[in-house]
Amino acid sequence: MTINAQDPHFSQFFASPLTLNPAFTGKFDGTLRVAGNYRNQWPAFDNVYTTSTLSLDFDILKNKLPYFDTWGIGILALTDKAGGGVLTNNYIGISTAYQKSLDENGFKQLGIGFQGTYGQKRLDRNKLYFEDQLTPYGFTGVTQETFTTNNLNINYLDVNAGLLYSSSTSTSNNFYIGASMYHINRPRESFLGAGWSIASRTTISAGGFFPVSDILTLHTSGIFQYQAAATETVVGGALAAPIDKLSQDPSNVYAGLWYRLNDAVIPYIGLEFSGMRIGASYDVNVSSLKAGAQSRGGMELSIIYVKKPAGYKGIPCPKF
């Protein structure tokens, strides 16, 4: 029997920069960024997949680098539970990226990033039930299944890398394209000593924002990624409108829609104020699984905080 799987993923991929591309480390308009994400996929199946992340990144040696260049450092933690907690994956990663300015005003930049990750996979035998435990009253009793090893915890090191190019024509727009590869070293993982390896995941992402009227700004983004036989394509965008246009740091509301090819429509709403952006989305399943899932693909929440000291003036950076 062969079993295939893929990495945890977010519909709001743009709100989880360090799981999208290590080259996004330190690439933001500010001095410090904190990002958090929570996803509950297929709640109709008893919360079968839940994923949470928390990341922190910032720039260093600002006064010792060429003007408009940035060297970023980041820390990422991720936990993913499958099968209601039967299988748990935990990751802790450290990222670094350097953004090199290609012109005199810093509007064109090329970044390269690397990430090292410590991963742990754990199988909880107490939550496993087998056919010989099935009775008219549910699952009970002791199974005849035996485990030939007590090694139900796996630890491994992982290596990831990415490239990112971004460009602006003014302070009111930005466009980017990037590529990343995760699990470059294809770390082995098996509870029974087999030679199974995590397949490398390659992601191509692109996006940008630009004004479409005096009060509206359009933010667009998309990704294409593949891992072994699994592929994912997501495209969409959101409009941003200021709540208090005359403010030096206006608050904004966002409303938009993304689409995962052959899988789900993803409406999105967001609110931005005081350097913080909160986003909520919901996967409306449109695939052949929609009957069993009751069209409930998954709820997702994100929060990003970017610190900007008083008087700070940066250059336009990717936001979605």
PDB file of C-alpha atoms in Angstrom:
ATOM      1  CA  MET A   1       0.000   0.000   0.000  1.00  0.00           C
ATOM      2  CA  THR A   2       1.257   3.477  -0.903  1.00  0.00           C
ATOM      3  CA  ILE A   3       0.150   6.632   0.900  1.00  0.00           C
ATOM      4  CA  ASN A   4       0.779  10.140  -0.463  1.00  0.00           C
ATOM      5  CA  ALA A   5       0.497  13.428   1.419  1.00  0.00           C
ATOM      6  CA  GLN A   6       1.473  17.072   1.105  1.00  0.00           C
ATOM      7  CA  ASP A   7       2.659  19.896   3.342  1.00  0.00           C
ATOM      8  CA  PRO A   8       0.217  21.937   5.427  1.00  0.00           C
ATOM      9  CA  HIS A   9      -1.017  24.917   3.421  1.00  0.00           C
ATOM     10  CA  PHE A  10      -2.929  28.156   3.910  1.00  0.00           C
ATOM     11  CA  SER A  11      -5.579  29.776   1.738  1.00  0.00           C
ATOM     12  CA  GLN A  12      -4.191  33.080   3.040  1.00  0.00           C
ATOM     13  CA  PHE A  13      -0.708  32.110   1.874  1.00  0.00           C
ATOM     14  CA  PHE A  14       0.146  35.816   1.619  1.00  0.00           C
ATOM     15  CA  ALA A  15      -0.329  36.177   5.398  1.00  0.00           C
ATOM     16  CA  SER A  16       2.247  33.480   6.220  1.00  0.00           C
ATOM     17  CA  PRO A  17       5.398  34.829   4.542  1.00  0.00           C
ATOM     18  CA  LEU A  18       7.978  32.481   6.057  1.00  0.00           C
ATOM     19  CA  THR A  19       6.103  29.323   4.979  1.00  0.00           C
ATOM     20  CA  LEU A  20       5.696  30.781   1.476  1.00  0.00           C
ATOM     21  CA  ASN A  21       9.265  31.794   0.684  1.00  0.00           C
ATOM     22  CA  PRO A  22      12.320  32.280   2.952  1.00  0.00           C
ATOM     23  CA  ALA A  23      13.255  35.283   0.794  1.00  0.00           C
ATOM     24  CA  PHE A  24      10.314  37.186   2.354  1.00  0.00           C
ATOM     25  CA  THR A  25      12.274  37.296   5.628  1.00  0.00           C
ATOM     26  CA  GLY A  26      12.683  40.964   6.527  1.00  0.00           C
ATOM     27  CA  LYS A  27      10.841  42.101   3.383  1.00  0.00           C
ATOM     28  CA  PHE A  28       8.246  44.506   4.764  1.00  0.00           C
ATOM     29  CA  ASP A  29       7.777  48.245   5.254  1.00  0.00           C
ATOM     30  CA  GLY A  30       8.832  48.532   8.893  1.00  0.00           C
ATOM     31  CA  THR A  31      11.397  47.373  11.451  1.00  0.00           C
ATOM     32  CA  LEU A  32       9.669  44.315  12.943  1.00  0.00           C
ATOM     33  CA  ARG A  33       6.871  41.978  11.846  1.00  0.00           C
ATOM     34  CA  VAL A  34       4.857  39.394  13.769  1.00  0.00           C
ATOM     35  CA  ALA A  35       2.512  37.050  11.885  1.00  0.00           C
ATOM     36  CA  GLY A  36       0.102  34.410  13.164  1.00  0.00           C
ATOM     37  CA  ASN A  37      -2.195  32.015  11.303  1.00  0.00           C
ATOM     38  CA  TYR A  38      -4.819  29.441  12.225  1.00  0.00           C
ATOM     39  CA  ARG A  39      -6.588  27.055   9.827  1.00  0.00           C
ATOM     40  CA  ASN A  40      -9.303  24.502  10.539  1.00  0.00           C
ATOM     41  CA  GLN A  41      -9.752  22.425   7.390  1.00  0.00           C
ATOM     42  CA  TRP A  42     -12.850  20.328   6.716  1.00  0.00           C
ATOM     43  CA  PRO A  43     -14.627  20.943  10.060  1.00  0.00           C
ATOM     44  CA  ALA A  44     -17.472  18.709   8.817  1.00  0.00           C
ATOM     45  CA  PHE A  45     -15.081  15.759   9.312  1.00  0.00           C
ATOM     46  CA  ASP A  46     -14.524  16.396  13.046  1.00  0.00           C
ATOM     47  CA  ASN A  47     -11.743  18.975  12.617  1.00  0.00           C
ATOM     48  CA  VAL A  48      -9.561  16.471  10.811  1.00  0.00           C
ATOM     49  CA  TYR A  49      -6.793  19.012  10.024  1.00  0.00           C
ATOM     50  CA  THR A  50      -5.830  22.040  12.136  1.00  0.00           C
ATOM     51  CA  THR A  51      -2.721  24.129  11.469  1.00  0.00           C
ATOM     52  CA  SER A  52      -1.246  27.069  13.395  1.00  0.00           C
ATOM     53  CA  THR A  53       1.844  29.208  12.814  1.00  0.00           C
ATOM     54  CA  LEU A  54       3.615  32.054  14.525  1.00  0.00           C
ATOM     55  CA  SER A  55       6.551  33.963  13.053  1.00  0.00           C
ATOM     56  CA  LEU A  56       8.737  36.937  13.895  1.00  0.00           C
ATOM     57  CA  ASP A  57      11.168  38.680  11.547  1.00  0.00           C
ATOM     58  CA  PHE A  58      13.194  41.884  11.595  1.00  0.00           C
ATOM     59  CA  ASP A  59      16.179  43.535   9.939  1.00  0.00           C
ATOM     60  CA  ILE A  60      19.714  43.788  11.335  1.00  0.00           C
ATOM     61  CA  LEU A  61      22.855  45.862  10.723  1.00  0.00           C
ATOM     62  CA  LYS A  62      20.793  48.589   9.059  1.00  0.00           C
ATOM     63  CA  ASN A  63      23.477  51.255   9.488  1.00  0.00           C
ATOM     64  CA  LYS A  64      26.265  49.038   8.141  1.00  0.00           C
ATOM     65  CA  LEU A  65      24.625  47.964   4.871  1.00  0.00           C
ATOM     66  CA  PRO A  66      24.379  49.895   1.593  1.00  0.00           C
ATOM     67  CA  TYR A  67      21.417  52.267   1.585  1.00  0.00           C
ATOM     68  CA  PHE A  68      18.107  50.487   0.797  1.00  0.00           C
ATOM     69  CA  ASP A  69      19.698  47.038   1.253  1.00  0.00           C
ATOM     70  CA  THR A  70      18.133  44.864   3.971  1.00  0.00           C
ATOM     71  CA  TRP A  71      19.351  41.827   5.868  1.00  0.00           C
ATOM     72  CA  GLY A  72      16.494  40.037   7.623  1.00  0.00           C
ATOM     73  CA  ILE A  73      16.371  37.390  10.345  1.00  0.00           C
ATOM     74  CA  GLY A  74      13.243  35.393  11.166  1.00  0.00           C
ATOM     75  CA  ILE A  75      11.930  32.691  13.488  1.00  0.00           C
ATOM     76  CA  LEU A  76       9.012  30.406  12.593  1.00  0.00           C
ATOM     77  CA  ALA A  77       6.988  27.903  14.634  1.00  0.00           C
ATOM     78  CA  LEU A  78       4.302  25.675  13.095  1.00  0.00           C
ATOM     79  CA  THR A  79       2.116  22.904  14.470  1.00  0.00           C
ATOM     80  CA  ASP A  80      -0.167  20.716  12.371  1.00  0.00           C
ATOM     81  CA  LYS A  81      -2.578  18.084  13.709  1.00  0.00           C
ATOM     82  CA  ALA A  82      -4.135  15.457  11.466  1.00  0.00           C
ATOM     83  CA  GLY A  83      -6.826  12.913  12.218  1.00  0.00           C
ATOM     84  CA  GLY A  84      -8.014  14.787  15.288  1.00  0.00           C
ATOM     85  CA  GLY A  85      -4.540  14.693  16.818  1.00  0.00           C
ATOM     86  CA  VAL A  86      -3.522  11.144  15.837  1.00  0.00           C
ATOM     87  CA  LEU A  87      -0.592  12.567  13.857  1.00  0.00           C
ATOM     88  CA  THR A  88       1.133  15.766  14.971  1.00  0.00           C
ATOM     89  CA  ASN A  89       3.832  17.681  13.113  1.00  0.00           C
ATOM     90  CA  ASN A  90       5.828  20.431  14.821  1.00  0.00           C
ATOM     91  CA  TYR A  91       8.406  22.665  13.164  1.00  0.00           C
ATOM     92  CA  ILE A  92      10.773  25.370  14.396  1.00  0.00           C
ATOM     93  CA  GLY A  93      12.742  27.253  11.770  1.00  0.00           C
ATOM     94  CA  ILE A  94      15.265  30.066  11.483  1.00  0.00           C
ATOM     95  CA  SER A  95      15.336  32.161   8.309  1.00  0.00           C
ATOM     96  CA  THR A  96      17.654  34.741   6.849  1.00  0.00           C
ATOM     97  CA  ALA A  97      17.376  36.779   3.670  1.00  0.00           C
ATOM     98  CA  TYR A  98      19.267  39.589   1.982  1.00  0.00           C
ATOM     99  CA  GLN A  99      17.499  42.144  -0.205  1.00  0.00           C
ATOM    100  CA  LYS A 100      19.832  43.873  -2.666  1.00  0.00           C
ATOM    101  CA  SER A 101      18.751  47.215  -4.119  1.00  0.00           C
ATOM    102  CA  LEU A 102      19.161  47.345  -7.902  1.00  0.00           C
ATOM    103  CA  ASP A 103      18.565  51.082  -8.390  1.00  0.00           C
ATOM    104  CA  GLU A 104      19.300  54.359  -6.642  1.00  0.00           C
ATOM    105  CA  ASN A 105      15.906  54.718  -4.920  1.00  0.00           C
ATOM    106  CA  GLY A 106      15.499  51.086  -3.809  1.00  0.00           C
ATOM    107  CA  PHE A 107      12.356  50.526  -5.891  1.00  0.00           C
ATOM    108  CA  LYS A 108      13.838  47.441  -7.574  1.00  0.00           C
ATOM    109  CA  GLN A 109      15.203  44.737  -5.313  1.00  0.00           C
ATOM    110  CA  LEU A 110      16.410  41.158  -5.597  1.00  0.00           C
ATOM    111  CA  GLY A 111      16.320  38.948  -2.522  1.00  0.00           C
ATOM    112  CA  ILE A 112      17.688  35.536  -1.649  1.00  0.00           C
ATOM    113  CA  GLY A 113      16.721  33.634   1.484  1.00  0.00           C
ATOM    114  CA  PHE A 114      17.542  30.445   3.337  1.00  0.00           C
ATOM    115  CA  GLN A 115      15.779  28.585   6.123  1.00  0.00           C
ATOM    116  CA  GLY A 116      16.835  25.777   8.409  1.00  0.00           C
ATOM    117  CA  THR A 117      14.063  23.825  10.161  1.00  0.00           C
ATOM    118  CA  TYR A 118      13.916  21.272  12.954  1.00  0.00           C
ATOM    119  CA  GLY A 119      10.924  18.990  12.464  1.00  0.00           C
ATOM    120  CA  GLN A 120       9.221  16.499  14.770  1.00  0.00           C
ATOM    121  CA  LYS A 121       6.493  14.046  13.808  1.00  0.00           C
ATOM    122  CA  ARG A 122       4.572  12.143  16.488  1.00  0.00           C
ATOM    123  CA  LEU A 123       2.011   9.338  16.221  1.00  0.00           C
ATOM    124  CA  ASP A 124      -0.336   8.920  19.204  1.00  0.00           C
ATOM    125  CA  ARG A 125      -1.092   5.176  19.434  1.00  0.00           C
ATOM    126  CA  ASN A 126      -3.776   5.836  22.065  1.00  0.00           C
ATOM    127  CA  LYS A 127      -5.936   7.524  19.416  1.00  0.00           C
ATOM    128  CA  LEU A 128      -5.666   4.690  16.894  1.00  0.00           C
ATOM    129  CA  TYR A 129      -8.583   2.258  16.530  1.00  0.00           C
ATOM    130  CA  PHE A 130      -8.675  -0.914  14.453  1.00  0.00           C
ATOM    131  CA  GLU A 131     -11.352  -3.175  12.981  1.00  0.00           C
ATOM    132  CA  ASP A 132     -11.099  -5.834  15.702  1.00  0.00           C
ATOM    133  CA  GLN A 133     -12.049  -3.193  18.310  1.00  0.00           C
ATOM    134  CA  LEU A 134     -15.360  -2.443  16.601  1.00  0.00           C
ATOM    135  CA  THR A 135     -18.476  -3.520  18.547  1.00  0.00           C
ATOM    136  CA  PRO A 136     -22.182  -2.644  18.221  1.00  0.00           C
ATOM    137  CA  TYR A 137     -21.521   0.061  20.814  1.00  0.00           C
ATOM    138  CA  GLY A 138     -18.536   1.664  19.096  1.00  0.00           C
ATOM    139  CA  PHE A 139     -14.812   1.125  19.400  1.00  0.00           C
ATOM    140  CA  THR A 140     -13.685  -0.633  22.564  1.00  0.00           C
ATOM    141  CA  GLY A 141     -11.418  -3.396  23.798  1.00  0.00           C
ATOM    142  CA  VAL A 142      -7.788  -4.198  23.014  1.00  0.00           C
ATOM    143  CA  THR A 143      -6.590  -4.583  19.463  1.00  0.00           C
ATOM    144  CA  GLN A 144      -4.565  -7.532  18.227  1.00  0.00           C
ATOM    145  CA  GLU A 145      -2.409  -5.132  16.219  1.00  0.00           C
ATOM    146  CA  THR A 146       1.151  -4.946  17.497  1.00  0.00           C
ATOM    147  CA  PHE A 147       3.852  -2.366  16.914  1.00  0.00           C
ATOM    148  CA  THR A 148       7.302  -3.749  16.227  1.00  0.00           C
ATOM    149  CA  THR A 149       8.941  -0.571  17.485  1.00  0.00           C
ATOM    150  CA  ASN A 150       8.321   2.069  20.078  1.00  0.00           C
ATOM    151  CA  ASN A 151       9.900   4.709  17.813  1.00  0.00           C
ATOM    152  CA  LEU A 152       6.727   6.722  17.187  1.00  0.00           C
ATOM    153  CA  ASN A 153       8.575  10.036  17.290  1.00  0.00           C
ATOM    154  CA  ILE A 154      10.640  11.238  14.346  1.00  0.00           C
ATOM    155  CA  ASN A 155      13.085  14.133  14.421  1.00  0.00           C
ATOM    156  CA  TYR A 156      14.830  15.606  11.396  1.00  0.00           C
ATOM    157  CA  LEU A 157      16.524  18.684   9.959  1.00  0.00           C
ATOM    158  CA  ASP A 158      15.195  20.424   6.865  1.00  0.00           C
ATOM    159  CA  VAL A 159      16.643  22.973   4.422  1.00  0.00           C
ATOM    160  CA  ASN A 160      14.640  25.520   2.403  1.00  0.00           C
ATOM    161  CA  ALA A 161      15.575  28.396   0.068  1.00  0.00           C
ATOM    162  CA  GLY A 162      13.992  31.029  -2.152  1.00  0.00           C
ATOM    163  CA  LEU A 163      14.422  33.977  -4.525  1.00  0.00           C
ATOM    164  CA  LEU A 164      12.299  37.138  -4.704  1.00  0.00           C
ATOM    165  CA  TYR A 165      12.215  40.082  -7.120  1.00  0.00           C
ATOM    166  CA  SER A 166      10.128  43.150  -6.363  1.00  0.00           C
ATOM    167  CA  SER A 167       9.645  46.409  -8.229  1.00  0.00           C
ATOM    168  CA  SER A 168       7.741  49.686  -7.831  1.00  0.00           C
ATOM    169  CA  THR A 169       7.229  52.677 -10.099  1.00  0.00           C
ATOM    170  CA  SER A 170       6.089  54.970  -7.268  1.00  0.00           C
ATOM    171  CA  THR A 171       5.381  54.897  -3.538  1.00  0.00           C
ATOM    172  CA  SER A 172       1.795  53.761  -4.222  1.00  0.00           C
ATOM    173  CA  ASN A 173       2.448  50.439  -5.974  1.00  0.00           C
ATOM    174  CA  ASN A 174       4.537  47.288  -5.805  1.00  0.00           C
ATOM    175  CA  PHE A 175       4.847  44.104  -7.852  1.00  0.00           C
ATOM    176  CA  TYR A 176       6.735  40.918  -7.041  1.00  0.00           C
ATOM    177  CA  ILE A 177       7.518  37.431  -8.270  1.00  0.00           C
ATOM    178  CA  GLY A 178       9.299  34.729  -6.338  1.00  0.00           C
ATOM    179  CA  ALA A 179      10.217  31.057  -6.305  1.00  0.00           C
ATOM    180  CA  SER A 180      11.037  28.808  -3.384  1.00  0.00           C
ATOM    181  CA  MET A 181      11.893  25.184  -2.664  1.00  0.00           C
ATOM    182  CA  TYR A 182      11.221  23.464   0.652  1.00  0.00           C
ATOM    183  CA  HIS A 183      12.693  20.099   1.803  1.00  0.00           C
ATOM    184  CA  ILE A 184      15.710  20.505  -0.480  1.00  0.00           C
ATOM    185  CA  ASN A 185      17.555  17.761   1.403  1.00  0.00           C
ATOM    186  CA  ARG A 186      14.500  15.436   1.315  1.00  0.00           C
ATOM    187  CA  PRO A 187      14.702  14.373   4.984  1.00  0.00           C
ATOM    188  CA  ARG A 188      13.679  10.815   5.783  1.00  0.00           C
ATOM    189  CA  GLU A 189      10.628  10.103   7.904  1.00  0.00           C
ATOM    190  CA  SER A 190       9.256   6.707   8.840  1.00  0.00           C
ATOM    191  CA  PHE A 191       7.936   5.198  12.065  1.00  0.00           C
ATOM    192  CA  LEU A 192       9.012   1.710  10.971  1.00  0.00           C
ATOM    193  CA  GLY A 193      12.464   2.409   9.552  1.00  0.00           C
ATOM    194  CA  ALA A 194      11.485   2.485   5.889  1.00  0.00           C
ATOM    195  CA  GLY A 195      13.302   4.744   3.429  1.00  0.00           C
ATOM    196  CA  TRP A 196      10.477   7.247   3.017  1.00  0.00           C
ATOM    197  CA  SER A 197      11.500  10.831   2.344  1.00  0.00           C
ATOM    198  CA  ILE A 198       9.613  14.119   2.326  1.00  0.00           C
ATOM    199  CA  ALA A 199       9.249  15.213  -1.290  1.00  0.00           C
ATOM    200  CA  SER A 200      10.585  18.647  -2.199  1.00  0.00           C
ATOM    201  CA  ARG A 201       7.932  21.350  -2.589  1.00  0.00           C
ATOM    202  CA  THR A 202       8.410  24.037  -5.241  1.00  0.00           C
ATOM    203  CA  THR A 203       6.334  27.218  -5.145  1.00  0.00           C
ATOM    204  CA  ILE A 204       6.054  30.092  -7.598  1.00  0.00           C
ATOM    205  CA  SER A 205       4.270  33.154  -6.249  1.00  0.00           C
ATOM    206  CA  ALA A 206       3.478  36.587  -7.655  1.00  0.00           C
ATOM    207  CA  GLY A 207       1.389  39.591  -6.751  1.00  0.00           C
ATOM    208  CA  GLY A 208       1.149  43.316  -6.448  1.00  0.00           C
ATOM    209  CA  PHE A 209      -0.907  46.324  -5.453  1.00  0.00           C
ATOM    210  CA  PHE A 210      -1.811  49.549  -7.241  1.00  0.00           C
ATOM    211  CA  PRO A 211      -4.475  52.268  -6.938  1.00  0.00           C
ATOM    212  CA  VAL A 212      -7.576  51.887  -9.102  1.00  0.00           C
ATOM    213  CA  SER A 213      -9.327  55.098  -7.957  1.00  0.00           C
ATOM    214  CA  ASP A 214      -8.846  57.973  -5.542  1.00  0.00           C
ATOM    215  CA  ILE A 215      -9.889  55.776  -2.618  1.00  0.00           C
ATOM    216  CA  LEU A 216      -9.486  52.143  -3.745  1.00  0.00           C
ATOM    217  CA  THR A 217      -6.331  50.030  -4.044  1.00  0.00           C
ATOM    218  CA  LEU A 218      -6.338  46.605  -5.664  1.00  0.00           C
ATOM    219  CA  HIS A 219      -4.175  43.873  -4.105  1.00  0.00           C
ATOM    220  CA  THR A 220      -3.659  40.715  -6.158  1.00  0.00           C
ATOM    221  CA  SER A 221      -1.680  37.526  -5.596  1.00  0.00           C
ATOM    222  CA  GLY A 222      -1.388  33.957  -6.755  1.00  0.00           C
ATOM    223  CA  ILE A 223       0.670  30.833  -6.268  1.00  0.00           C
ATOM    224  CA  PHE A 224       1.392  27.628  -8.095  1.00  0.00           C
ATOM    225  CA  GLN A 225       3.067  24.865  -6.152  1.00  0.00           C
ATOM    226  CA  TYR A 226       3.731  21.195  -6.594  1.00  0.00           C
ATOM    227  CA  GLN A 227       4.989  18.443  -4.330  1.00  0.00           C
ATOM    228  CA  ALA A 228       5.367  14.941  -5.768  1.00  0.00           C
ATOM    229  CA  ALA A 229       1.993  14.262  -7.454  1.00  0.00           C
ATOM    230  CA  ALA A 230       0.135  17.058  -5.627  1.00  0.00           C
ATOM    231  CA  THR A 231      -0.357  20.488  -7.219  1.00  0.00           C
ATOM    232  CA  GLU A 232      -2.104  23.645  -6.069  1.00  0.00           C
ATOM    233  CA  THR A 233      -3.032  26.816  -7.950  1.00  0.00           C
ATOM    234  CA  VAL A 234      -4.593  29.784  -6.146  1.00  0.00           C
ATOM    235  CA  VAL A 235      -5.329  33.218  -7.651  1.00  0.00           C
ATOM    236  CA  GLY A 236      -7.366  36.201  -6.506  1.00  0.00           C
ATOM    237  CA  GLY A 237      -7.378  39.677  -5.079  1.00  0.00           C
ATOM    238  CA  ALA A 238      -8.914  42.146  -2.655  1.00  0.00           C
ATOM    239  CA  LEU A 239      -9.877  45.812  -2.757  1.00  0.00           C
ATOM    240  CA  ALA A 240      -8.711  48.093   0.056  1.00  0.00           C
ATOM    241  CA  ALA A 241     -10.572  51.247   1.061  1.00  0.00           C
ATOM    242  CA  PRO A 242      -9.461  53.731   3.750  1.00  0.00           C
ATOM    243  CA  ILE A 243     -11.716  54.374   6.723  1.00  0.00           C
ATOM    244  CA  ASP A 244     -10.023  57.675   7.577  1.00  0.00           C
ATOM    245  CA  LYS A 245      -8.398  58.872   4.347  1.00  0.00           C
ATOM    246  CA  LEU A 246      -7.037  62.113   5.819  1.00  0.00           C
ATOM    247  CA  SER A 247      -5.011  60.320   8.502  1.00  0.00           C
ATOM    248  CA  GLN A 248      -1.223  60.013   8.171  1.00  0.00           C
ATOM    249  CA  ASP A 249      -1.618  56.289   8.863  1.00  0.00           C
ATOM    250  CA  PRO A 250      -5.147  55.487   7.634  1.00  0.00           C
ATOM    251  CA  SER A 251      -7.078  52.410   8.676  1.00  0.00           C
ATOM    252  CA  ASN A 252      -8.269  50.217   5.804  1.00  0.00           C
ATOM    253  CA  VAL A 253     -10.920  47.623   5.151  1.00  0.00           C
ATOM    254  CA  TYR A 254     -10.373  44.786   2.681  1.00  0.00           C
ATOM    255  CA  ALA A 255     -12.808  42.616   0.757  1.00  0.00           C
ATOM    256  CA  GLY A 256     -11.880  40.104  -1.904  1.00  0.00           C
ATOM    257  CA  LEU A 257     -11.977  36.611  -3.314  1.00  0.00           C
ATOM    258  CA  TRP A 258      -9.429  33.927  -4.125  1.00  0.00           C
ATOM    259  CA  TYR A 259      -9.994  30.697  -6.055  1.00  0.00           C
ATOM    260  CA  ARG A 260      -8.171  27.386  -5.610  1.00  0.00           C
ATOM    261  CA  LEU A 261      -8.360  25.600  -8.937  1.00  0.00           C
ATOM    262  CA  ASN A 262     -10.847  22.701  -8.961  1.00  0.00           C
ATOM    263  CA  ASP A 263     -11.260  22.908  -5.200  1.00  0.00           C
ATOM    264  CA  ALA A 264     -12.671  25.996  -3.470  1.00  0.00           C
ATOM    265  CA  VAL A 265     -13.871  29.586  -3.678  1.00  0.00           C
ATOM    266  CA  ILE A 266     -12.308  31.631  -0.871  1.00  0.00           C
ATOM    267  CA  PRO A 267     -14.007  34.904   0.198  1.00  0.00           C
ATOM    268  CA  TYR A 268     -11.774  37.160   2.291  1.00  0.00           C
ATOM    269  CA  ILE A 269     -12.348  40.169   4.553  1.00  0.00           C
ATOM    270  CA  GLY A 270      -9.753  42.166   6.440  1.00  0.00           C
ATOM    271  CA  LEU A 271      -9.218  45.159   8.688  1.00  0.00           C
ATOM    272  CA  GLU A 272      -6.007  47.165   9.023  1.00  0.00           C
ATOM    273  CA  PHE A 273      -5.260  49.691  11.757  1.00  0.00           C
ATOM    274  CA  SER A 274      -2.270  50.890  13.806  1.00  0.00           C
ATOM    275  CA  GLY A 275       0.140  48.658  11.892  1.00  0.00           C
ATOM    276  CA  MET A 276      -2.019  45.549  12.359  1.00  0.00           C
ATOM    277  CA  ARG A 277      -3.918  43.647   9.665  1.00  0.00           C
ATOM    278  CA  ILE A 278      -6.489  41.016  10.654  1.00  0.00           C
ATOM    279  CA  GLY A 279      -7.871  38.726   7.954  1.00  0.00           C
ATOM    280  CA  ALA A 280     -10.573  36.064   7.831  1.00  0.00           C
ATOM    281  CA  SER A 281     -11.405  33.670   5.012  1.00  0.00           C
ATOM    282  CA  TYR A 282     -13.555  30.616   4.456  1.00  0.00           C
ATOM    283  CA  ASP A 283     -13.082  27.886   1.859  1.00  0.00           C
ATOM    284  CA  VAL A 284     -16.358  27.119   0.101  1.00  0.00           C
ATOM    285  CA  ASN A 285     -15.720  23.695  -1.362  1.00  0.00           C
ATOM    286  CA  VAL A 286     -16.731  23.273  -5.025  1.00  0.00           C
ATOM    287  CA  SER A 287     -14.930  19.993  -5.754  1.00  0.00           C
ATOM    288  CA  SER A 288     -16.379  16.481  -5.836  1.00  0.00           C
ATOM    289  CA  LEU A 289     -15.883  16.388  -2.053  1.00  0.00           C
ATOM    290  CA  LYS A 290     -18.458  19.136  -1.449  1.00  0.00           C
ATOM    291  CA  ALA A 291     -21.298  16.696  -0.705  1.00  0.00           C
ATOM    292  CA  GLY A 292     -19.431  14.935   2.095  1.00  0.00           C
ATOM    293  CA  ALA A 293     -17.861  18.165   3.343  1.00  0.00           C
ATOM    294  CA  GLN A 294     -21.212  19.979   3.143  1.00  0.00           C
ATOM    295  CA  SER A 295     -19.354  22.644   1.084  1.00  0.00           C
ATOM    296  CA  ARG A 296     -17.372  23.482   4.247  1.00  0.00           C
ATOM    297  CA  GLY A 297     -13.758  23.549   3.174  1.00  0.00           C
ATOM    298  CA  GLY A 298     -12.084  25.396   6.018  1.00  0.00           C
ATOM    299  CA  MET A 299     -12.018  28.494   8.188  1.00  0.00           C
ATOM    300  CA  GLU A 300      -8.851  30.541   8.431  1.00  0.00           C
ATOM    301  CA  LEU A 301      -7.716  33.520  10.501  1.00  0.00           C
ATOM    302  CA  SER A 302      -4.569  35.604  10.151  1.00  0.00           C
ATOM    303  CA  ILE A 303      -2.991  38.531  11.931  1.00  0.00           C
ATOM    304  CA  ILE A 304       0.068  40.548  10.928  1.00  0.00           C
ATOM    305  CA  TYR A 305       1.611  43.369  12.946  1.00  0.00           C
ATOM    306  CA  VAL A 306       4.297  45.610  11.437  1.00  0.00           C
ATOM    307  CA  LYS A 307       6.125  48.025  13.720  1.00  0.00           C
ATOM    308  CA  LYS A 308       6.922  51.427  12.251  1.00  0.00           C
ATOM    309  CA  PRO A 309       8.750  53.917  14.460  1.00  0.00           C
ATOM    310  CA  ALA A 310       7.572  57.531  14.355  1.00  0.00           C
ATOM    311  CA  GLY A 311       8.818  59.225  11.203  1.00  0.00           C
ATOM    312  CA  TYR A 312       9.830  55.916   9.588  1.00  0.00           C
ATOM    313  CA  LYS A 313       9.793  55.998   5.795  1.00  0.00           C
ATOM    314  CA  GLY A 314      10.454  52.783   3.957  1.00  0.00           C
ATOM    315  CA  ILE A 315       9.930  51.627   0.398  1.00  0.00           C
ATOM    316  CA  PRO A 316       6.862  49.810  -0.966  1.00  0.00           C
ATOM    317  CA  CYS A 317       6.902  46.084  -0.137  1.00  0.00           C
ATOM    318  CA  PRO A 318       4.661  43.093  -0.926  1.00  0.00           C
ATOM    319  CA  LYS A 319       1.515  42.907   1.254  1.00  0.00           C
ATOM    320  CA  PHE A 320      -0.568  40.110  -0.371  1.00  0.00           C
TER     321      PHE A 320
END
